Coordinates of C-alpha atoms and ligand atoms in Angstrom, one line a residue:
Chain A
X1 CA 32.7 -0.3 -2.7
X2 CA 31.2 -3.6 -2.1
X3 CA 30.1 -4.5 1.4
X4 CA 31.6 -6.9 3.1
X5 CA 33.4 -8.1 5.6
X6 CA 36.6 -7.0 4.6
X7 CA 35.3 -3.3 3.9
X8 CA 34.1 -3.6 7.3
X9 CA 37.3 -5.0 8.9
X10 CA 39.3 -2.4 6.9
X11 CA 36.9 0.6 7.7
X12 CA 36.5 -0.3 11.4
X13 CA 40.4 -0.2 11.2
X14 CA 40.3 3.9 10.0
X15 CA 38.0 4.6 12.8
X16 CA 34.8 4.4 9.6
X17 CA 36.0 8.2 8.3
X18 CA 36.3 6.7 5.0
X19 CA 32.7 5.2 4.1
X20 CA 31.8 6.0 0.6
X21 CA 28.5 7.5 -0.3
X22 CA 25.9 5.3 -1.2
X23 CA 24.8 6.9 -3.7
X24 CA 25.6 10.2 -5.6
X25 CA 23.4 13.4 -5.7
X26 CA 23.5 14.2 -9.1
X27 CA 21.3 17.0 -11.2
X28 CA 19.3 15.8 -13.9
X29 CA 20.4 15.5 -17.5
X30 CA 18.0 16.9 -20.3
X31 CA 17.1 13.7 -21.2
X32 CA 17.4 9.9 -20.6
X33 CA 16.1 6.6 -22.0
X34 CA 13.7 6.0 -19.2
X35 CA 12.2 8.2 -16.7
X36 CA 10.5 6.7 -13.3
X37 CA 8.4 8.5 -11.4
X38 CA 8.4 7.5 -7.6
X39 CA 11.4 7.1 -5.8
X40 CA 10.1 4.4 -3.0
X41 CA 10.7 0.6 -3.2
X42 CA 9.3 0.4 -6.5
X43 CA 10.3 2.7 -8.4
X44 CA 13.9 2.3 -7.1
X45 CA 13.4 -1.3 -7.9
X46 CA 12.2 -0.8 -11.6
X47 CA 15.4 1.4 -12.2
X48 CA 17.4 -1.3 -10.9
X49 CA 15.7 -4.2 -12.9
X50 CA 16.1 -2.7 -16.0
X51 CA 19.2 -1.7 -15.7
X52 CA 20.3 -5.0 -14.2
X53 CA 18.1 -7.5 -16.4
X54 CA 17.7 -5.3 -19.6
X55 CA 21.1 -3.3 -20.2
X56 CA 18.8 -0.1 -20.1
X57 CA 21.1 2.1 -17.7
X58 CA 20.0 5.8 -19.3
X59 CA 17.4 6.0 -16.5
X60 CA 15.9 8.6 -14.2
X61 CA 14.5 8.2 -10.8
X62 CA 12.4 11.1 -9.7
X63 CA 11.6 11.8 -6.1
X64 CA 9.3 14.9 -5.1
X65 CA 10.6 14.0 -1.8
X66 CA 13.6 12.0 -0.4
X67 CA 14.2 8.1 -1.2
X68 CA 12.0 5.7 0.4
X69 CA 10.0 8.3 2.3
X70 CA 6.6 7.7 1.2
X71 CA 4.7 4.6 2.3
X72 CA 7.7 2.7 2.0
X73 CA 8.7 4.1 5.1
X74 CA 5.2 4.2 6.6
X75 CA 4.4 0.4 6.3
X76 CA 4.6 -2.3 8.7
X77 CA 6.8 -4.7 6.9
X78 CA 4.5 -7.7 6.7
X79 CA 5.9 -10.2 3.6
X80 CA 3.2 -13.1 2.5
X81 CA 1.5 -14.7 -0.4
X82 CA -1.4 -16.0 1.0
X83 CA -4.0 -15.1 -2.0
X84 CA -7.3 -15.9 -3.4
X85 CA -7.3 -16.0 -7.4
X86 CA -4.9 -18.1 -9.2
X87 CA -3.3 -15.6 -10.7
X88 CA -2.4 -13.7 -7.5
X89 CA -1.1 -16.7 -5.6
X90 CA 2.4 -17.1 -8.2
X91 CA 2.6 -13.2 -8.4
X92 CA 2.8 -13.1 -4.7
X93 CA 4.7 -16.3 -4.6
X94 CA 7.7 -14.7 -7.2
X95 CA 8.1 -12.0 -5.0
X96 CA 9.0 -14.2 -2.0
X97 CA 11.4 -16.0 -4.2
X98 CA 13.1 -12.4 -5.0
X99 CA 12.7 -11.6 -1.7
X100 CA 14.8 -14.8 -0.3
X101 CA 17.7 -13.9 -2.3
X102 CA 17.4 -9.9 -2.5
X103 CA 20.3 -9.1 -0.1
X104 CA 22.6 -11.1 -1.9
X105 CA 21.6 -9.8 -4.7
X106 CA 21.7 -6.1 -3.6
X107 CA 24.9 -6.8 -1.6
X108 CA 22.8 -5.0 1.5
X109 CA 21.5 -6.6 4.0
X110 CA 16.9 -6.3 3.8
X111 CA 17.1 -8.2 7.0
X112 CA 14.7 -10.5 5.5
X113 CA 13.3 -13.1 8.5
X114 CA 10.8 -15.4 8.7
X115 CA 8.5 -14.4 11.3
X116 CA 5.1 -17.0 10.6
X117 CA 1.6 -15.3 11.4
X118 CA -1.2 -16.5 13.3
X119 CA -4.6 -15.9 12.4
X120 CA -6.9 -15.8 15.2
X121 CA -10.7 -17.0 14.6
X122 CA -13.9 -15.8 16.1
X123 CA -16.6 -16.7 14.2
X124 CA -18.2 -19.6 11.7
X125 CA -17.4 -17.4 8.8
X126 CA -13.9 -16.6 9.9
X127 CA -13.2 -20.4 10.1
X128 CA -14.8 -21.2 6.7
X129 CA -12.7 -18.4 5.2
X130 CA -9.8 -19.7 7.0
X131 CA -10.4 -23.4 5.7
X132 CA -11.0 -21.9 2.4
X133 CA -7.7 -20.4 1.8
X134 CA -5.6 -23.3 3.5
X135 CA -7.4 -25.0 1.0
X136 CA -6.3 -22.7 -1.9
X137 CA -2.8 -22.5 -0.9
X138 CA -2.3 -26.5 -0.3
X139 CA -3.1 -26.7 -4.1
X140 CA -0.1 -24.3 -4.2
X141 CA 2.1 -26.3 -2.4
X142 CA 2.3 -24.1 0.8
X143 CA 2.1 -24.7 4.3
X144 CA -0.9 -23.2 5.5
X145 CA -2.8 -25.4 8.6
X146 CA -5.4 -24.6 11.1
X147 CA -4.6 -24.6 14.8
X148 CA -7.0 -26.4 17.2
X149 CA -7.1 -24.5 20.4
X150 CA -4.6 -26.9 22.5
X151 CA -1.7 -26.5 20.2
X152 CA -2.9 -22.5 19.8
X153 CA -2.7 -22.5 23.4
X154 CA 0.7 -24.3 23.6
X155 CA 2.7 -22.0 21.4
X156 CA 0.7 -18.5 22.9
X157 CA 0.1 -19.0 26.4
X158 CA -1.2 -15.9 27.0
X159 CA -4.3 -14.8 25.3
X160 CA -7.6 -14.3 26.7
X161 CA -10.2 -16.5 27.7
X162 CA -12.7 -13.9 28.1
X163 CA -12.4 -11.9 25.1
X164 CA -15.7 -10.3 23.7
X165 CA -15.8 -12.7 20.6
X166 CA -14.3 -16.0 22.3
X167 CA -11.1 -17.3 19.9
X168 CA -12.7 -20.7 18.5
X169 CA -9.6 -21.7 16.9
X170 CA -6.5 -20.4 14.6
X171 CA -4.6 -20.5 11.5
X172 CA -1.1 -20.5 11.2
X173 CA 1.0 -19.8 7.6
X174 CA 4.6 -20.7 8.1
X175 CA 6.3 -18.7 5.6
X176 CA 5.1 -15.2 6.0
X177 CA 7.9 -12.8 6.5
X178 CA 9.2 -9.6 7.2
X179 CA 12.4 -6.9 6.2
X180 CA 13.5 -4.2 6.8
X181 CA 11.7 -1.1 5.3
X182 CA 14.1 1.2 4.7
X183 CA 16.8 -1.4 3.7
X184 CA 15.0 -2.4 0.5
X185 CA 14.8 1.1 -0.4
X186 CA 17.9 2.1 0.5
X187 CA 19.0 -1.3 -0.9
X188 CA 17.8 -0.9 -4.5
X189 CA 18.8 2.8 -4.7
X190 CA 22.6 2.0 -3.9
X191 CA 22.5 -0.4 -6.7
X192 CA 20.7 1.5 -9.7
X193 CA 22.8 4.3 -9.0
X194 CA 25.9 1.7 -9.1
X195 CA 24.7 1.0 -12.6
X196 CA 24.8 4.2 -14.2
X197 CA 21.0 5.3 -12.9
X198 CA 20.5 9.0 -11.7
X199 CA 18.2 9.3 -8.4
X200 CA 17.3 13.0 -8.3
X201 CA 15.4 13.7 -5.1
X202 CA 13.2 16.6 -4.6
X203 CA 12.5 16.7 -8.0
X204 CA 8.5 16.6 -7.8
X205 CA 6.5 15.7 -11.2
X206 CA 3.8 18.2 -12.6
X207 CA 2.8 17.8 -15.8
X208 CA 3.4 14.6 -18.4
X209 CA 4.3 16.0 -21.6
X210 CA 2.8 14.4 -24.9
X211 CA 3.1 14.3 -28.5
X212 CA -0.1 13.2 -30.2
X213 CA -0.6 9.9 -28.4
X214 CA 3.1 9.3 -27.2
X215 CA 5.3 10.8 -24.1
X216 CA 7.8 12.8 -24.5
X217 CA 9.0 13.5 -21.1
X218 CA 8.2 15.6 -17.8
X219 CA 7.5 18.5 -16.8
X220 CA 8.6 18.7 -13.1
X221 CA 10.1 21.3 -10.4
X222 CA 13.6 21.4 -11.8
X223 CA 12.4 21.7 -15.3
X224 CA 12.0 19.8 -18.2
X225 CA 13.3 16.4 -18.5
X226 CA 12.7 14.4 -21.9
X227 CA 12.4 10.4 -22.4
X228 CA 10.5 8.5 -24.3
X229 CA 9.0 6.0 -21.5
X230 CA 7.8 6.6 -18.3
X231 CA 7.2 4.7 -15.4
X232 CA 4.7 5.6 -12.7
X233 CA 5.1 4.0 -9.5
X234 CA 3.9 6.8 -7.0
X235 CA 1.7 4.3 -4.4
X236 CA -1.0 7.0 -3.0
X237 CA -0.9 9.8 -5.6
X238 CA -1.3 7.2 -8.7
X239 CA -4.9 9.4 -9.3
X240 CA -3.1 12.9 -9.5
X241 CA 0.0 12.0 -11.6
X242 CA -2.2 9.9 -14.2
X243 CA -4.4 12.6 -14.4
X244 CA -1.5 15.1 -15.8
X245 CA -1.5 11.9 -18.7
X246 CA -5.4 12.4 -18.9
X247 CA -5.9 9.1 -17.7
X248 CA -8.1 8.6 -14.8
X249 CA -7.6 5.2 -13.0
X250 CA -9.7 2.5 -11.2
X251 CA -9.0 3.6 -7.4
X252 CA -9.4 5.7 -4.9
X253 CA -6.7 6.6 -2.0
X254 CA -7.8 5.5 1.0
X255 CA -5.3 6.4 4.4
X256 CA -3.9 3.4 6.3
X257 CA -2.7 3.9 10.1
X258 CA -0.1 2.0 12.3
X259 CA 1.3 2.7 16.1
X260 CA 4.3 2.1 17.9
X261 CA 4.3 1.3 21.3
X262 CA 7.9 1.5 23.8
X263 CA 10.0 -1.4 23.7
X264 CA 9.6 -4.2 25.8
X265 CA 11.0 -7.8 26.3
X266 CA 10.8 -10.3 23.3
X267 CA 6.8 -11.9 24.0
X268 CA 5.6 -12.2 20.5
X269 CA 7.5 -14.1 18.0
X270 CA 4.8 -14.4 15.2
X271 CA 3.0 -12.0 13.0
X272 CA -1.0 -12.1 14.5
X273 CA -4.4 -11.0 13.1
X274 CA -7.0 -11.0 14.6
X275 CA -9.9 -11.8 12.9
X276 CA -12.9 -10.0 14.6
X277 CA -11.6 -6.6 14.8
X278 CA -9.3 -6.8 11.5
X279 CA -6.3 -5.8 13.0
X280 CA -2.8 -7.4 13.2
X281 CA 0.0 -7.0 15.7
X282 CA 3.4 -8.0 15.6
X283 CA 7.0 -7.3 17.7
X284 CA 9.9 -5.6 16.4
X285 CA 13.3 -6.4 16.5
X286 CA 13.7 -3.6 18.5
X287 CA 11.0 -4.9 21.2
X288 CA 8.8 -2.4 20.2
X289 CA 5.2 -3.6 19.4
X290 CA 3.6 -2.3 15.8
X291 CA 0.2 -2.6 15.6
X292 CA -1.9 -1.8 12.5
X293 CA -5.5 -2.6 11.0
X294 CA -8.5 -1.5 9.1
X295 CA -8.3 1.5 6.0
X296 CA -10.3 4.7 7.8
X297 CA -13.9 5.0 6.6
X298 CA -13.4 7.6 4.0
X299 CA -10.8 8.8 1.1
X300 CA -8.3 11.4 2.0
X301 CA -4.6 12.4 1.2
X302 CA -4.0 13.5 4.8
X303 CA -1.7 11.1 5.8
X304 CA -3.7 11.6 9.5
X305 CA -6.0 8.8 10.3
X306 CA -9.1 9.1 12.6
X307 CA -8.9 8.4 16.0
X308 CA -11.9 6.2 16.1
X309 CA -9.5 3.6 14.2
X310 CA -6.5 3.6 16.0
X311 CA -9.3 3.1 19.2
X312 CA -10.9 0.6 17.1
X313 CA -7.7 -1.3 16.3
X314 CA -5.9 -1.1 19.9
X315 CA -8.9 -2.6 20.8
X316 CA -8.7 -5.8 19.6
X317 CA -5.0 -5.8 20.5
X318 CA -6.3 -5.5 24.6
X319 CA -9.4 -7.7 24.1
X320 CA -7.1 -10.8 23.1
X321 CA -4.3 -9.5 24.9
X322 CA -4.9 -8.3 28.0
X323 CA -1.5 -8.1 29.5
X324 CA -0.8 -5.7 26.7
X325 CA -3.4 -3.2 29.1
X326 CA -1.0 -1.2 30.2
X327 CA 1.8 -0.2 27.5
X328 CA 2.5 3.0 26.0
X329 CA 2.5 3.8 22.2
X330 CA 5.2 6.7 20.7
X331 CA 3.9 7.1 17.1
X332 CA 1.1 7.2 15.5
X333 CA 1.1 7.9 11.9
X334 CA -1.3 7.1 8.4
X335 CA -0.3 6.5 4.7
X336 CA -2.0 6.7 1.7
X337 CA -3.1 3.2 -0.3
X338 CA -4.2 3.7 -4.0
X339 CA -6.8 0.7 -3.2
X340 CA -8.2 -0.3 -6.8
X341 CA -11.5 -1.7 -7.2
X342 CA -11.0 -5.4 -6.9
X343 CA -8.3 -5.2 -4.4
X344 CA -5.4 -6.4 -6.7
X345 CA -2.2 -4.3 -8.1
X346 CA -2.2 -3.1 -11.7
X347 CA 1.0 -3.5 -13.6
X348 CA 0.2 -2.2 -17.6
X349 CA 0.7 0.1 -20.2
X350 CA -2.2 2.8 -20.5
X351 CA -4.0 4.8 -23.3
X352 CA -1.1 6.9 -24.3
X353 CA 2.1 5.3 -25.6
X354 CA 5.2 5.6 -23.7
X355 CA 3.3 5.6 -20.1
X356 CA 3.4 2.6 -17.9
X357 CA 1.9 2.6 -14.4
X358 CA 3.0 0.3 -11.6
X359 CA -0.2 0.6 -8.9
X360 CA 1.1 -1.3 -5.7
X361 CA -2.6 -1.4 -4.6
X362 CA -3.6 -2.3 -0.9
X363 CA -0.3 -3.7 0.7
X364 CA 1.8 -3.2 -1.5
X365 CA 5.4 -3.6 0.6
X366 CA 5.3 -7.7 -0.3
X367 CA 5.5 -7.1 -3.7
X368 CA 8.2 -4.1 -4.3
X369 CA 10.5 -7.3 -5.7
X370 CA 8.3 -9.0 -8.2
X371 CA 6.4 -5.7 -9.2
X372 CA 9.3 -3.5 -9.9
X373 CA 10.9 -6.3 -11.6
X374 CA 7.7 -6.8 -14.1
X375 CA 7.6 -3.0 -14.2
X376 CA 10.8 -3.1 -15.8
X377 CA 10.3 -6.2 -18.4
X378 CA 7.1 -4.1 -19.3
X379 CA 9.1 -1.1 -20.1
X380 CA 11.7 -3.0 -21.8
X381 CA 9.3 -5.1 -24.4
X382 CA 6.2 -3.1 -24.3
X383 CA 4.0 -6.3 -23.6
X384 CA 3.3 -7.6 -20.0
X385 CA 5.5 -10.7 -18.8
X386 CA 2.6 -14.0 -18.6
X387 CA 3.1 -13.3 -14.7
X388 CA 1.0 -10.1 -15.2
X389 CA -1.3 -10.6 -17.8
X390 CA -4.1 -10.9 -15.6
X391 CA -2.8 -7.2 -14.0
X392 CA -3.7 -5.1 -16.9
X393 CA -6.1 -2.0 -17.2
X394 CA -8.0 -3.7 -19.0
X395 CA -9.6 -5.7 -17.1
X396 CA -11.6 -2.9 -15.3
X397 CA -13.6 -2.7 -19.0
X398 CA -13.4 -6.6 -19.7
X399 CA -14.9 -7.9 -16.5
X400 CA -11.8 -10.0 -15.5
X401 CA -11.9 -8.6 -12.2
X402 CA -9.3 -10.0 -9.6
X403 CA -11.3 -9.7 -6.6
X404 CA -9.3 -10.6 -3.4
X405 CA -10.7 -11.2 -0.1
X406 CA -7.4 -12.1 1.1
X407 CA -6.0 -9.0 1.9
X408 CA -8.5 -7.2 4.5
X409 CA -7.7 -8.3 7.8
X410 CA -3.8 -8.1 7.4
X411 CA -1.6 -5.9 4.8
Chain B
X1 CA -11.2 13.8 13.1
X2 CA -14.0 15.9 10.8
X3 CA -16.8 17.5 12.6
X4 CA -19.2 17.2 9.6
X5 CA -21.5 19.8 8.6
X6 CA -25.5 18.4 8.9
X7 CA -27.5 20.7 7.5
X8 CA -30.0 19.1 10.1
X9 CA -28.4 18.3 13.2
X10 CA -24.8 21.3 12.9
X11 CA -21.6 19.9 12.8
X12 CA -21.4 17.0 14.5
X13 CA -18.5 14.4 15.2
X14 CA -16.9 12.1 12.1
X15 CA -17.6 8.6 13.1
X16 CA -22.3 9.2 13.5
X17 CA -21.6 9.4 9.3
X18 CA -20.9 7.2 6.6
X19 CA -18.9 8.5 3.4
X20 CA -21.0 8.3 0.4
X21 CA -18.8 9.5 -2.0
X22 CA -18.4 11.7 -5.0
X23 CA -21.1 13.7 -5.3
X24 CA -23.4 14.4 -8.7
X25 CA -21.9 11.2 -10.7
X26 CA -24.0 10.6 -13.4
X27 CA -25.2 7.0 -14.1
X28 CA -25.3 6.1 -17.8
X29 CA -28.6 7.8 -18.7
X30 CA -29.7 4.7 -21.2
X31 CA -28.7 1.8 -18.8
X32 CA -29.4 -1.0 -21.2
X33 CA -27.6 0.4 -24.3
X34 CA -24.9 2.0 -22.3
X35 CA -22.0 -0.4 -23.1
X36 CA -18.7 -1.4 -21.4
X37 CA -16.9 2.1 -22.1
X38 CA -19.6 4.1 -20.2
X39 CA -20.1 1.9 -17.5
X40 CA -16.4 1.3 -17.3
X41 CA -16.6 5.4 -16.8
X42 CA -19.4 5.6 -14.3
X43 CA -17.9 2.5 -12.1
X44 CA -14.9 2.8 -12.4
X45 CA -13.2 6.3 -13.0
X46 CA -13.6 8.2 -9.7
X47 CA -12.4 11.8 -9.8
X48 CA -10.6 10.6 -6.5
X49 CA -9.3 14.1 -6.5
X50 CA -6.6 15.4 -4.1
X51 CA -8.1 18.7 -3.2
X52 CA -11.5 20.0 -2.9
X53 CA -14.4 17.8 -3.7
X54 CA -18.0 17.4 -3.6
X55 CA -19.2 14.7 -1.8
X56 CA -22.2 12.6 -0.1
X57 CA -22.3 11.9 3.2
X58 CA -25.1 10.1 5.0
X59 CA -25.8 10.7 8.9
X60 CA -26.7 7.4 9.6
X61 CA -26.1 7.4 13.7
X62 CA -28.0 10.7 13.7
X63 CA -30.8 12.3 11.9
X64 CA -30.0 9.3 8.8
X65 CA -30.7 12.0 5.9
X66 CA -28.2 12.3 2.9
X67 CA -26.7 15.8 2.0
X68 CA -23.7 16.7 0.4
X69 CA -20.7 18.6 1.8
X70 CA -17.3 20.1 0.2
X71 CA -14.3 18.4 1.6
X72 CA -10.8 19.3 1.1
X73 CA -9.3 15.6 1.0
X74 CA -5.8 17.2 1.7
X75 CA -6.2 19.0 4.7
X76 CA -9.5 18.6 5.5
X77 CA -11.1 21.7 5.9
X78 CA -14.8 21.3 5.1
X79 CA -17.4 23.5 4.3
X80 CA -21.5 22.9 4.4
X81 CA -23.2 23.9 1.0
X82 CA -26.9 22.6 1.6
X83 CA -29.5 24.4 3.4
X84 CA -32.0 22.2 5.8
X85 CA -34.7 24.1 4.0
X86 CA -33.6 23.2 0.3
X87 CA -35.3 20.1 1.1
X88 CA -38.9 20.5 3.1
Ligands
FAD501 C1 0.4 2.0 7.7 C2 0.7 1.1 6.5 C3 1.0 -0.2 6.7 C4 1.3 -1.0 5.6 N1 1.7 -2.3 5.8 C5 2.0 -3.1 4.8 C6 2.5 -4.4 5.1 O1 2.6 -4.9 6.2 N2 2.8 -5.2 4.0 C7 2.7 -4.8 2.7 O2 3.0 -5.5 1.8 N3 2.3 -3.5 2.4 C8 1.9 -2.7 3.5 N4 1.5 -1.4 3.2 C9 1.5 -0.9 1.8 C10 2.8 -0.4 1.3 O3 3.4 0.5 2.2 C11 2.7 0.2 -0.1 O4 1.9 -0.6 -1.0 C12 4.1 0.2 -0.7 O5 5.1 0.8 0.2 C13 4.1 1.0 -2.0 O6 5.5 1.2 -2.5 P1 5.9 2.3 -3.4 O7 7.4 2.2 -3.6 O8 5.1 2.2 -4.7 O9 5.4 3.6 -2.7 P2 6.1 4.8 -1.9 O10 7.2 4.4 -1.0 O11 5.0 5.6 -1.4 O12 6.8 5.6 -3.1 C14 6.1 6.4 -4.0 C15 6.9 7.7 -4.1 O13 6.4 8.5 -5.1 C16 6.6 9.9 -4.8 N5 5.8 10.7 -5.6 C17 4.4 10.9 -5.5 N6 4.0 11.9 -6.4 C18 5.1 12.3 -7.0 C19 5.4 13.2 -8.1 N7 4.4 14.0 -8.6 N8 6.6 13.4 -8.5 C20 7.7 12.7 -8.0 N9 7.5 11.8 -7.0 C21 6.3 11.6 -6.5 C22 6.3 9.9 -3.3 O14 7.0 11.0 -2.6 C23 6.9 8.5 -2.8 O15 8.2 8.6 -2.3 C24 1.2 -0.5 4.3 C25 0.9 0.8 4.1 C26 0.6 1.6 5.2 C27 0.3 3.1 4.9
ZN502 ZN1 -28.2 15.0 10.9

C-alpha cells in the first residue's frame, strides 16, 4: 500500500484496523544474490539501492538485532556537509541532495528540516578554523558566513556574557539539517522489502565463509546462508565482523554519548556547537533538548559512556547558557563509532573477493543516503563509483590519507 | 566509570589516567627497510578487540608511571597484572 492521503482518508474511515504491515517477517532462504550485513540506515539503504538502481532484488538483510536499533537509533540526527578535503566536501554534499528528496522517494515521510547551526567561537584558533572552512566551502558554493557579535546577539538573545571562555564571535551554516532517525530506517526497510528484499532480524553473523580467496556466504545464528557478495555495514562492530574475513581494519571503536533533557517551550531553533568544550546542543521537535559532545577517552563496546563526559559536555551547555541551569535530563545513553584513522568513512572492496565493507566512520547518520547508495554501485560493478575513489582501503598503505578536522566539535 | 588498577597508587578513579592503548605492539624491528605493508601493519591494524585485551594506561594525574592492565572492552571488568615490584 502506498501512503497517502487517500490511504489515510480511507483508513481513518475503518477506524485504522486495516494498516498493512510494513514489511514482512520472512525466514531466510539458503541462498541469495547478495547478502548485507547490518540492518541500520545503511545497510537497509544498500539493499534498497541495489534493488532500486541495479535490478539486484535476490538480497539479504541480516540483523543480529531489530531494524534500525543500533546507532541509527542512538544518534542525534544532525545532517551537514561542512568538510575539509576536496573529496569529502561532494561526498557530503550528494548525500544532502538524496536527503532533500528521500521521502519522496521512499514514499515515507524522514521529516527532513532545515534546522541551520551556529558555531560558537572562543578563541584565536577557533576563529581561524572557522574562517578556514567558510573559506573552503565558499569555493563550494555554500553558504557558510561568520557572525559578528551584534547580529549573534540579535538572533540568540540569551547567551552568557560571563561565560568562562568569553564568545568572541560565531559562525553560522545555513543548510545543515536534521530527520528523523528512525524514519530513515524504517523508511528504507519498507521499501527494499517492497522490492522483493528479505530483512531477517535477529539473525546475528558469526563466521564469513570462504573459498580460496572468494565468499561464499555466512555463517550466522539461524544457519548457513550462501551468496556470493557481501556487504558489511555494521557501524561499531566493523573490527569483529572483518575479523571473521581475516581482515583487520584501520579503526578502533570508540563510544559516543548524548542526553535528553524534559520538554520545554520552543527556545532554540538552530543546531549549536560550542567550540571550547566541543559539545553541541540542539531542540527537538518534541521540546526536548539533545545535547551531545566529545568521544570518551578510551575504546570500549559498552555502549555506557563515563560520567566525566556527560559532566564535561553539560558543562559547556550551562556555561553559555545559563538559563538552561535548572532543567532535568531523562536519558542518557552511548553508542559505538568505528572512528578510522583519518577521520573519514571507508567505502571499498577488501582483500578477499566477494567482501565489501561500508565503514560509516565518526558521524555517520549524514551520510546513510549517499553511502548506502555507493555501497550498492560498488556491489553491483565491483569498482568504486569516482565519488568514492578517494574512500578506499587503500589508502591507509598509500598515504592518501583523508584527514578531517571538520568533524570533532559536532557529529 | 573504571576504577583502574595502579600497581602504585590501588585502584583509583578513571578520569587521573590516560589510555595508552594496545599493549606489546611491536614496532617494525628494521625501521628503515620496513616498507609500507609493515608499517601499514604496525599503524594501522589495531587488534581493537571486543573482549579482553591488554592494554597501557598511563596515571598521569597521579603517580605518572606507565603499567599495563587487562580490560574487558565489553563490560569492563578489569583486572591488574603488574606488580609495583616488577619494576624497582
Ligand atoms: C550518540 C551519538 C550521536 C551521533 N550523532 C550523529 C549526528 O548527529 N550526525 C551524524 O551524521 N552521525 C551521528 N552519529 C553517528 C551515526 O549514528 C552512525 O555513524 C550511523 O548511525 C551508522 O549507521 P549504520 O546504519 O551503519 O549503523 P547501525 O544503525 O549501528 O547499524 C549497524 C547494525 O549492524 C548490526 N550488527 C552488528 N554486528 C552484526 C552481526 N555480527 N550480524 C548481524 N548484524 C550485526 C547492529 O545490530 C546494527 O543494527 C552519532 C552516533 C552516536 C553514538
Ligand atoms: Zn599511580
Amino acid at each position: 500500500m502506498s501512503y497517502s492521503i487517500f490511504s489515510l482518508v480511507r483508513n481513518a474511515i475503518d477506524y485504522h484496523q486495516n494498516w498493512q504491515k510494513a514489511w514482512r517477517n520472512p525466514d531466510p532462504k539458503r541462498e541469495y544474490d547478495v547478502i548485507i550485513i547490518g540492518g541500520g540506515g545503511h545497510g537497509l539503504g544498500a539493499a534498497w539501492y541495489l534493488a532500486r538502481d541495479h535490478g539486484i532484488t535476490n538480497v539479504a538483510v541480516l540483523e543480529k538485532g531489530w531494524l534500525g536499533g543500533g546507532n541509527t537509533a542512538r544518534n542525534t540526527m544532525t545532517i551537514r556537509d561542512n568538510y575539509i578535503r576536496s573529496a569529502s566536501v561532494p561526498f557530503h554534499r550528494e548525500s544532502m541532495k538524496l536527503w532533500r528528496g528521500l521521502s519522496r522517494d521512499l514514499n515515507y515521510n524522514v521529516m527532513l528540516h532545515e534546522r541551520g547551526m551556529i558555531t560558537f567561537l572562543q578563541s584565536g584558533s577557533g576563529v581561524s578554523h572557522a574562517r578556514r572552512m567558510a573559506d573552503t566551502m565558499s569555493v563550494f558554493d555554500s553558504e557558510y558566513i561568520m557572525l559578528p557579535l551584534d547580529e549573534l546577539r540579535r538572533r540568540v538573545p540569551f547567551f552568557s556574557d560571563t561565560a568562562r571562555m568569553p564568545i568572541i564571535g560565531a559562525v553560522y551554516h545555513r543548510k545543515i539539517a536534521m530527520a528523523r532517525h528512525d524514519a530513515v530506517a524504517w523508511g528504507y526497510a519498507r521499501a527494499a522489502d517492497k522490492r522483493g528484499v528479505d530483512i531477517i532480524q535477529n539473525c546475528e553473523v558469526t563466521g564469513i565463509l570462504r573459498e580460496g580467496n572468494r565468499v561464499t556466504g555466512v555463517d550466522t545464528s539461524r544457519g548457513v546462508i550462501k551468496a556470493k557478495k557481501i556487504g558489511m555495514a555494521v557501524a561499531g562492530h566493523g573490527s569483529v565482523v572483518a575479523e571473521m574475513a581475516g581482515i583487520r581494519l584501520p579503526l578502533e571503536t570508540w563510544p559516543l554519548q548524548a542526553l535528553v533533557s524534559t520538554p520545554v517551550k520552543p527556545v532554540l531553533n538552530e543546531i549549536f556547537v560550542v567550540d571550547g568544550f566541543h559539545n553541541y546542543f540542539m531542540q527537538s521537535d518534541k521540546g526536548e533538548l539533545v545535547v551531545g559532545g566529545v568521544t570518551d577517552p578510551y575504546p570500549s563496546y559498552a555502549q555506557r559512556g563515563s560520567p566525566q563526559v556527560t559532566e564535561h559536555v553539560i558543562e559547556g551547555l550551562v556555561d553559555v547558557f545559563p538559563v538552561f541551569k535548572r532543567m532535568k535530563f531523562m536519558r542518557q545513553w552511548a553508542g559505538m563509532l568505528d572512528i578510522t584513522y583519518d577521520n573519514s568513512p571507508i567505502i571499498s572492496g577488501t582483500s578477499l573477493e566477494g567482501f565489501y565493507i561500508d565503514v560509516a566512520g565518526s558521524g555517520g547518520f549524514k551520510t546513510t543516503p549517499v553511502a548506502a547508495k555507493m555501497h550498492a554501485d560498488l556491489i553491483a560493478n565491483d569498482r568504486p563509483h569516482p565519488l568514492i575513489e578517494e574512500f578506499g582501503l587503500n589508502r591507509f598503505q598509500t598515504g592518501r590519507l583523508l584527514v578531517e578536522g571538520g568533524v570533532d566539535a559536532n557529529r | 566509570m573504571l576504577l583502574i588498577p595502579c600497581p602504585w597508587c590501588g585502584a583509583r578513579n578513571e578520569d587521573e589516567f590516560l589510555n595508552g592503548g594496545e599493549a606489546d605492539k611491536r614496532r617494525p624491528a628494521n625501521p628503515v627497510q620496513a616498507g609500507s605493508e609493515e608499517w601499514y601493519r604496525y599503524l594501522y591494524t589495531p587488534a581493537n578487540t571486543k573482549g579482553w585485551l591488554r592494554e597501557r594506561w598511563w596515571h598521569v594525574r597521579g603517580c605518572r608511571r606507565w603499567f599495563k592492565v587487562d580490560r574487558n572492552t565489553h563490560t569492563h571488568e578489569i583486572k591488574q597484572v603488574e606488580e609495583a615490584d616488577q619494576w624497582r
